[in-house]
Coordinates of C-alpha atoms and ligand atoms in Angstrom, one line a residue:
M1 CA 0.0 0.0 0.0
S2 CA 1.0 3.6 -0.4
E3 CA 3.3 5.2 2.1
E4 CA 3.2 8.8 3.3
T5 CA 5.9 11.1 2.1
K6 CA 6.5 14.8 2.8
T7 CA 3.4 17.0 2.6
Y8 CA 3.1 19.5 -0.2
D9 CA 0.4 22.2 -1.0
N10 CA 0.1 21.8 -4.7
I11 CA 1.1 18.2 -5.4
L12 CA 0.7 14.7 -3.7
L13 CA 3.6 12.3 -3.7
E14 CA 3.0 8.6 -2.8
A15 CA 5.4 5.7 -2.6
V16 CA 3.0 3.2 -4.0
R17 CA 5.0 -0.1 -3.8
D18 CA 8.3 -1.7 -4.8
G19 CA 10.0 1.6 -5.6
V20 CA 7.1 3.0 -7.7
Y21 CA 6.3 6.6 -6.9
L22 CA 3.1 8.5 -8.0
L23 CA 3.2 12.3 -8.2
T24 CA -0.2 13.9 -8.6
I25 CA -0.4 17.6 -9.5
N26 CA -3.2 18.6 -7.3
R27 CA -4.8 21.9 -8.4
P28 CA -8.0 20.6 -9.9
K29 CA -9.8 24.0 -9.6
V30 CA -7.5 25.5 -12.3
L31 CA -7.1 22.2 -14.2
N32 CA -3.7 21.6 -12.5
A33 CA -2.1 24.7 -14.1
L34 CA 1.5 25.1 -13.2
N35 CA 2.6 28.1 -11.2
A36 CA 6.0 28.8 -9.7
A37 CA 5.1 27.2 -6.4
T38 CA 4.0 24.0 -8.1
L39 CA 7.2 23.8 -10.1
E40 CA 9.2 24.2 -7.0
E41 CA 7.3 21.5 -5.1
M42 CA 7.7 19.2 -8.1
N43 CA 11.4 19.8 -8.0
D44 CA 11.5 19.0 -4.3
A45 CA 9.5 15.9 -4.8
V46 CA 11.9 14.7 -7.5
S47 CA 14.7 15.2 -5.0
E48 CA 12.8 13.2 -2.4
V49 CA 12.2 10.3 -4.9
I50 CA 15.7 10.1 -6.2
S51 CA 17.2 10.2 -2.7
D52 CA 15.6 6.7 -2.2
P53 CA 18.0 4.1 -3.5
G54 CA 15.0 1.8 -3.9
A55 CA 13.2 4.2 -6.3
R56 CA 12.4 2.5 -9.6
V57 CA 9.8 4.4 -11.5
L58 CA 8.1 7.8 -11.2
L59 CA 4.5 8.2 -12.6
I60 CA 3.1 11.7 -13.0
R61 CA -0.6 12.5 -13.4
G62 CA -3.0 15.3 -12.8
S63 CA -5.8 15.2 -10.2
G64 CA -9.5 15.0 -11.3
E65 CA -11.2 13.8 -14.4
K66 CA -10.7 16.7 -16.6
A67 CA -7.0 17.5 -17.0
F68 CA -3.5 16.3 -16.7
V69 CA -2.2 19.9 -16.8
A70 CA -4.0 22.7 -18.7
G71 CA -0.7 24.6 -19.1
A72 CA 1.4 27.1 -17.3
D73 CA -0.8 29.1 -14.9
I74 CA -2.0 32.0 -17.1
E75 CA -3.1 34.1 -14.1
H76 CA 0.3 33.7 -12.5
M77 CA 2.1 34.5 -15.9
S78 CA -0.1 37.6 -16.5
H79 CA 1.7 39.4 -13.7
L80 CA 5.3 38.6 -14.7
S81 CA 7.7 41.1 -16.1
P82 CA 9.9 39.9 -19.0
I83 CA 12.8 39.2 -16.5
E84 CA 10.4 37.3 -14.3
G85 CA 9.0 35.5 -17.3
K86 CA 12.5 34.4 -18.3
A87 CA 13.1 33.1 -14.7
F88 CA 9.8 31.2 -14.8
A89 CA 10.6 29.6 -18.1
E90 CA 14.1 28.7 -16.9
H91 CA 12.6 27.2 -13.7
G92 CA 10.3 25.0 -15.8
M93 CA 13.0 24.1 -18.3
H94 CA 15.3 23.0 -15.5
L95 CA 12.7 20.8 -13.9
F96 CA 11.6 19.2 -17.2
R97 CA 15.2 18.5 -18.2
R98 CA 15.8 17.0 -14.8
L99 CA 12.8 14.7 -15.3
E100 CA 14.0 13.7 -18.7
T101 CA 17.5 12.8 -17.5
L102 CA 16.5 11.3 -14.2
E103 CA 18.2 8.0 -13.4
I104 CA 14.8 6.2 -13.3
P105 CA 12.0 6.1 -15.9
V106 CA 9.4 8.8 -15.7
V107 CA 6.0 8.0 -17.2
A108 CA 3.2 10.5 -17.8
L109 CA -0.4 9.3 -17.3
V110 CA -2.4 11.8 -19.3
N111 CA -6.1 12.1 -18.5
G112 CA -7.9 15.0 -20.2
Y113 CA -6.1 18.2 -21.2
A114 CA -2.3 18.3 -21.6
L115 CA -1.9 21.8 -23.1
G116 CA 1.0 24.2 -23.3
G117 CA 3.2 23.5 -20.2
G118 CA 1.1 20.3 -19.6
C119 CA 2.0 18.9 -23.0
E120 CA 5.6 20.0 -22.4
L121 CA 5.7 18.2 -19.1
A122 CA 4.3 15.0 -20.6
M123 CA 6.9 15.2 -23.4
S124 CA 9.7 15.5 -21.0
C125 CA 8.7 12.2 -19.5
D126 CA 10.2 9.0 -21.0
F127 CA 6.9 8.1 -22.5
I128 CA 3.2 8.8 -22.3
L129 CA 0.2 6.6 -21.5
A130 CA -3.1 8.4 -22.3
A131 CA -6.7 8.1 -21.5
E132 CA -9.2 8.2 -24.3
N133 CA -10.3 11.7 -23.3
A134 CA -6.7 13.1 -23.5
K135 CA -6.1 16.2 -25.6
F136 CA -2.6 17.5 -26.4
G137 CA -1.7 20.9 -27.8
Q138 CA 0.6 23.9 -27.7
P139 CA -1.9 26.8 -27.7
E140 CA 0.6 29.5 -26.7
V141 CA 0.1 31.2 -30.0
N142 CA -3.4 32.1 -28.8
L143 CA -1.8 34.0 -25.8
G144 CA 0.7 35.9 -27.9
V145 CA 3.7 33.9 -26.6
T146 CA 5.9 31.1 -27.7
P147 CA 6.2 27.8 -25.8
G148 CA 8.5 28.4 -22.8
F149 CA 9.2 25.0 -21.4
G150 CA 10.8 23.2 -24.4
G151 CA 7.6 22.5 -26.4
S152 CA 8.9 23.7 -29.7
Q153 CA 12.0 21.5 -29.4
R154 CA 10.5 18.3 -27.9
L155 CA 7.4 18.3 -30.1
T156 CA 9.6 18.6 -33.2
R157 CA 11.8 15.7 -32.1
L158 CA 8.8 13.6 -31.4
V159 CA 6.4 14.2 -34.3
G160 CA 8.7 15.7 -36.9
R161 CA 9.1 19.2 -38.2
A162 CA 6.1 19.7 -40.4
M163 CA 3.5 18.3 -38.0
A164 CA 5.1 20.2 -35.0
M165 CA 5.0 23.4 -37.0
E166 CA 1.3 22.8 -37.8
L167 CA 0.4 22.2 -34.2
L168 CA 2.5 25.2 -33.0
V169 CA 1.2 27.7 -35.4
T170 CA -2.5 26.7 -35.3
G171 CA -2.5 25.9 -31.5
R172 CA -5.0 23.1 -32.3
N173 CA -5.6 20.2 -30.0
M174 CA -4.8 16.6 -30.9
S175 CA -7.0 13.7 -29.6
A176 CA -5.4 10.7 -27.8
D177 CA -5.8 8.6 -31.0
E178 CA -4.1 11.2 -33.2
A179 CA -1.3 11.6 -30.6
M180 CA -0.8 7.9 -30.7
R181 CA -0.7 7.8 -34.5
R182 CA 1.9 10.5 -34.5
G183 CA 4.2 8.8 -32.0
L184 CA 3.6 11.1 -29.1
V185 CA 1.7 8.5 -27.0
N186 CA 2.6 4.8 -26.5
H187 CA -0.8 3.5 -25.5
V188 CA -4.4 4.7 -25.0
Y189 CA -6.7 3.2 -22.4
P190 CA -10.3 3.9 -21.3
Q191 CA -10.1 6.6 -18.7
P192 CA -11.0 4.5 -15.6
E193 CA -8.2 2.0 -16.5
L194 CA -5.3 4.5 -16.9
L195 CA -3.9 4.4 -13.4
D196 CA -4.0 0.6 -13.1
E197 CA -2.3 0.2 -16.5
G198 CA 0.3 2.7 -15.5
L199 CA 0.9 0.8 -12.2
K200 CA 1.1 -2.5 -14.1
L201 CA 3.7 -1.1 -16.5
A202 CA 5.6 0.4 -13.6
S203 CA 5.7 -3.0 -11.8
M204 CA 7.3 -4.5 -14.9
I205 CA 10.0 -1.9 -15.0
A206 CA 10.5 -2.1 -11.2
G207 CA 11.6 -5.7 -11.5
K208 CA 14.4 -4.9 -13.9
S209 CA 18.0 -3.7 -13.2
R210 CA 18.1 -0.1 -12.1
S211 CA 21.7 0.3 -13.3
A212 CA 20.9 -1.1 -16.8
I213 CA 17.9 1.1 -17.1
Q214 CA 19.9 4.2 -16.1
L215 CA 22.5 3.5 -18.7
T216 CA 19.8 2.7 -21.3
K217 CA 18.2 6.1 -20.7
Q218 CA 21.5 7.8 -21.4
L219 CA 22.0 5.8 -24.6
V220 CA 18.6 6.7 -26.0
Q221 CA 18.7 10.3 -25.0
R222 CA 22.3 11.2 -25.7
G223 CA 22.4 9.0 -28.8
Q224 CA 19.5 10.7 -30.6
D225 CA 21.6 13.9 -30.8
L226 CA 24.8 12.1 -32.1
D227 CA 25.6 10.7 -35.5
L228 CA 25.3 6.9 -35.8
D229 CA 29.1 6.2 -35.6
N230 CA 29.5 8.2 -32.4
A231 CA 26.2 6.8 -31.0
C232 CA 27.4 3.2 -31.5
V233 CA 30.8 4.0 -29.9
M234 CA 28.8 5.3 -26.9
E235 CA 26.8 2.1 -26.9
S236 CA 29.9 0.0 -26.8
D237 CA 31.3 2.1 -24.0
L238 CA 28.2 1.9 -21.8
F239 CA 27.8 -1.8 -22.6
G240 CA 31.3 -2.2 -21.2
L241 CA 30.5 -0.1 -18.2
S242 CA 27.4 -2.3 -17.5
F243 CA 29.8 -5.2 -17.0
S244 CA 31.1 -3.4 -13.9
T245 CA 27.8 -3.6 -12.1
P246 CA 26.5 -6.1 -9.5
D247 CA 23.3 -6.4 -11.5
R248 CA 25.3 -7.8 -14.5
I249 CA 26.8 -10.5 -12.2
E250 CA 23.4 -11.3 -10.7
G251 CA 21.5 -11.2 -14.1
M252 CA 23.9 -13.6 -15.9
A253 CA 24.2 -15.9 -12.9
A254 CA 20.4 -16.1 -12.6
F255 CA 20.1 -17.0 -16.3
L256 CA 22.7 -19.8 -16.0
E257 CA 21.1 -21.1 -12.8
N258 CA 17.6 -21.0 -14.4
R259 CA 16.1 -18.7 -11.7
K260 CA 14.7 -15.2 -11.6
P261 CA 17.3 -12.5 -11.0
K262 CA 17.2 -10.5 -7.7
F263 CA 18.7 -7.1 -8.7
A264 CA 20.2 -4.7 -6.2
Ligands
DAK301 N1 -4.0 28.8 -16.1 C1 -4.8 29.2 -15.2 N2 -6.0 28.8 -15.0 C2 -6.5 28.0 -15.8 C3 -5.8 27.4 -16.9 C4 -4.4 27.8 -17.1 N3 -3.6 27.4 -18.0 N4 -6.6 26.6 -17.6 C5 -7.8 26.6 -17.0 N5 -7.8 27.4 -16.0 C6 -8.9 27.6 -15.0 C7 -9.9 28.5 -15.7 O1 -9.6 29.9 -15.6 C8 -11.1 28.1 -14.8 O2 -11.1 28.9 -13.6 P1 -12.4 29.5 -12.9 O3 -13.0 30.4 -14.0 O4 -13.3 28.3 -12.6 O5 -11.9 30.2 -11.7 C9 -10.9 26.7 -14.5 O6 -9.5 26.4 -14.7 C10 -11.7 25.7 -15.4 O7 -11.4 26.1 -16.7 P2 -12.6 26.4 -17.8 O8 -13.8 26.9 -17.1 O9 -12.0 27.2 -18.9 O10 -12.9 24.9 -18.3 P3 -13.4 24.5 -19.8 O11 -13.7 23.0 -19.7 O12 -14.4 25.4 -20.3 O13 -12.1 24.7 -20.7 C11 -9.8 24.4 -21.3 C12 -10.9 23.9 -20.5 C13 -8.5 23.7 -20.9 C14 -10.0 24.3 -22.9 C15 -9.6 26.0 -21.0 O14 -9.6 26.1 -19.6 C16 -8.4 26.5 -21.6 O15 -8.3 26.9 -22.8 N6 -7.4 26.8 -20.7 C17 -6.1 27.4 -21.1 C18 -5.3 26.4 -21.9 C19 -4.0 27.1 -22.3 O16 -4.0 28.1 -23.1 N7 -3.0 26.5 -21.8 C20 -1.7 26.9 -22.3 C21 -1.2 27.9 -21.3 S1 0.2 28.7 -21.9 C22 6.9 31.0 -20.9 C23 6.8 30.0 -19.9 C24 5.8 29.0 -20.1 C25 5.0 29.0 -21.1 C26 5.1 30.0 -22.1 C27 6.0 31.0 -22.0 N8 7.8 32.0 -20.7 C28 7.9 32.5 -19.4 C29 8.4 32.6 -21.9 C30 3.9 28.1 -21.2 C31 2.7 28.6 -21.6 C32 1.5 27.8 -21.4 O17 1.4 26.7 -20.9

């Protein structure tokens, strides 16, 4: 069962079981919009999770039926000066990059709207599971601003330049099915099943080697910005490095002894 963690005002963090953590953005009255306080708490929560050597997977969702996150908090942003706006964007950028490069997999469970900063948050997770009612979009163009938390860059890498451009300049929403067709979403589930499916997948990941997963995240993320020759050199290097881990000894011994591995 879930264990208590530190108490936050804008989010909930639960240690569900076996190293699986669930972070819920909890501002349902404003469709879980992200203000500076929420970003700060999320950053603290990530520190809390990652300080647990038993942590294996972080799931992120929004509270309520209607939204994952309906964007950066427009009320909050409407009061920011250009300098404060830059600081706000840097704050979000830093957190989202941290999630992307975290040692453990981070999975977004998107229920309802994932717009603007919400879509950017989902895209900085390793992958996205969506409910049938999910809607993705970058509507910043309607507010007279550009994406500020990496949306123009991550969307382009995920769906390709032409489709990203269409979505960014029209500000239109994509349904869960369209997002899956375009490679943004891995799986779509009926809304009531989303959390259970996320927990099932997290349990599968939690049983694997944390050190191998950490290296794999580096391979996929750093490799996509390298040419193939250099990316393959990196793969050989990290493959070699994985031979220095206790998990490699246990994983291979377990196979040879015909038993399930017990990773550190
Ligand atoms: N911020 C603040 N409040 C929000 C919000 C948001 N993003 N989205 C919804 N709310 C609030 C609504 O104001 C409303 O509050 P009350 O009126 O009840 O007090 C409540 O949530 C329920 O929303 P609605 O009544 O509008 O609900 P509907 O079902 O009618 O519509 C909707 C749902 C998601 C279609 C609609 O709420 C909507 O269009 N929301 C805004 C979506 C949006 O534009 N999101 C993108 C935000 S822009 C940057 C840094 C970051 C960013 C950009 C630049 N730099 C500093 C450079 C990122 C920008 C964004 O994320």
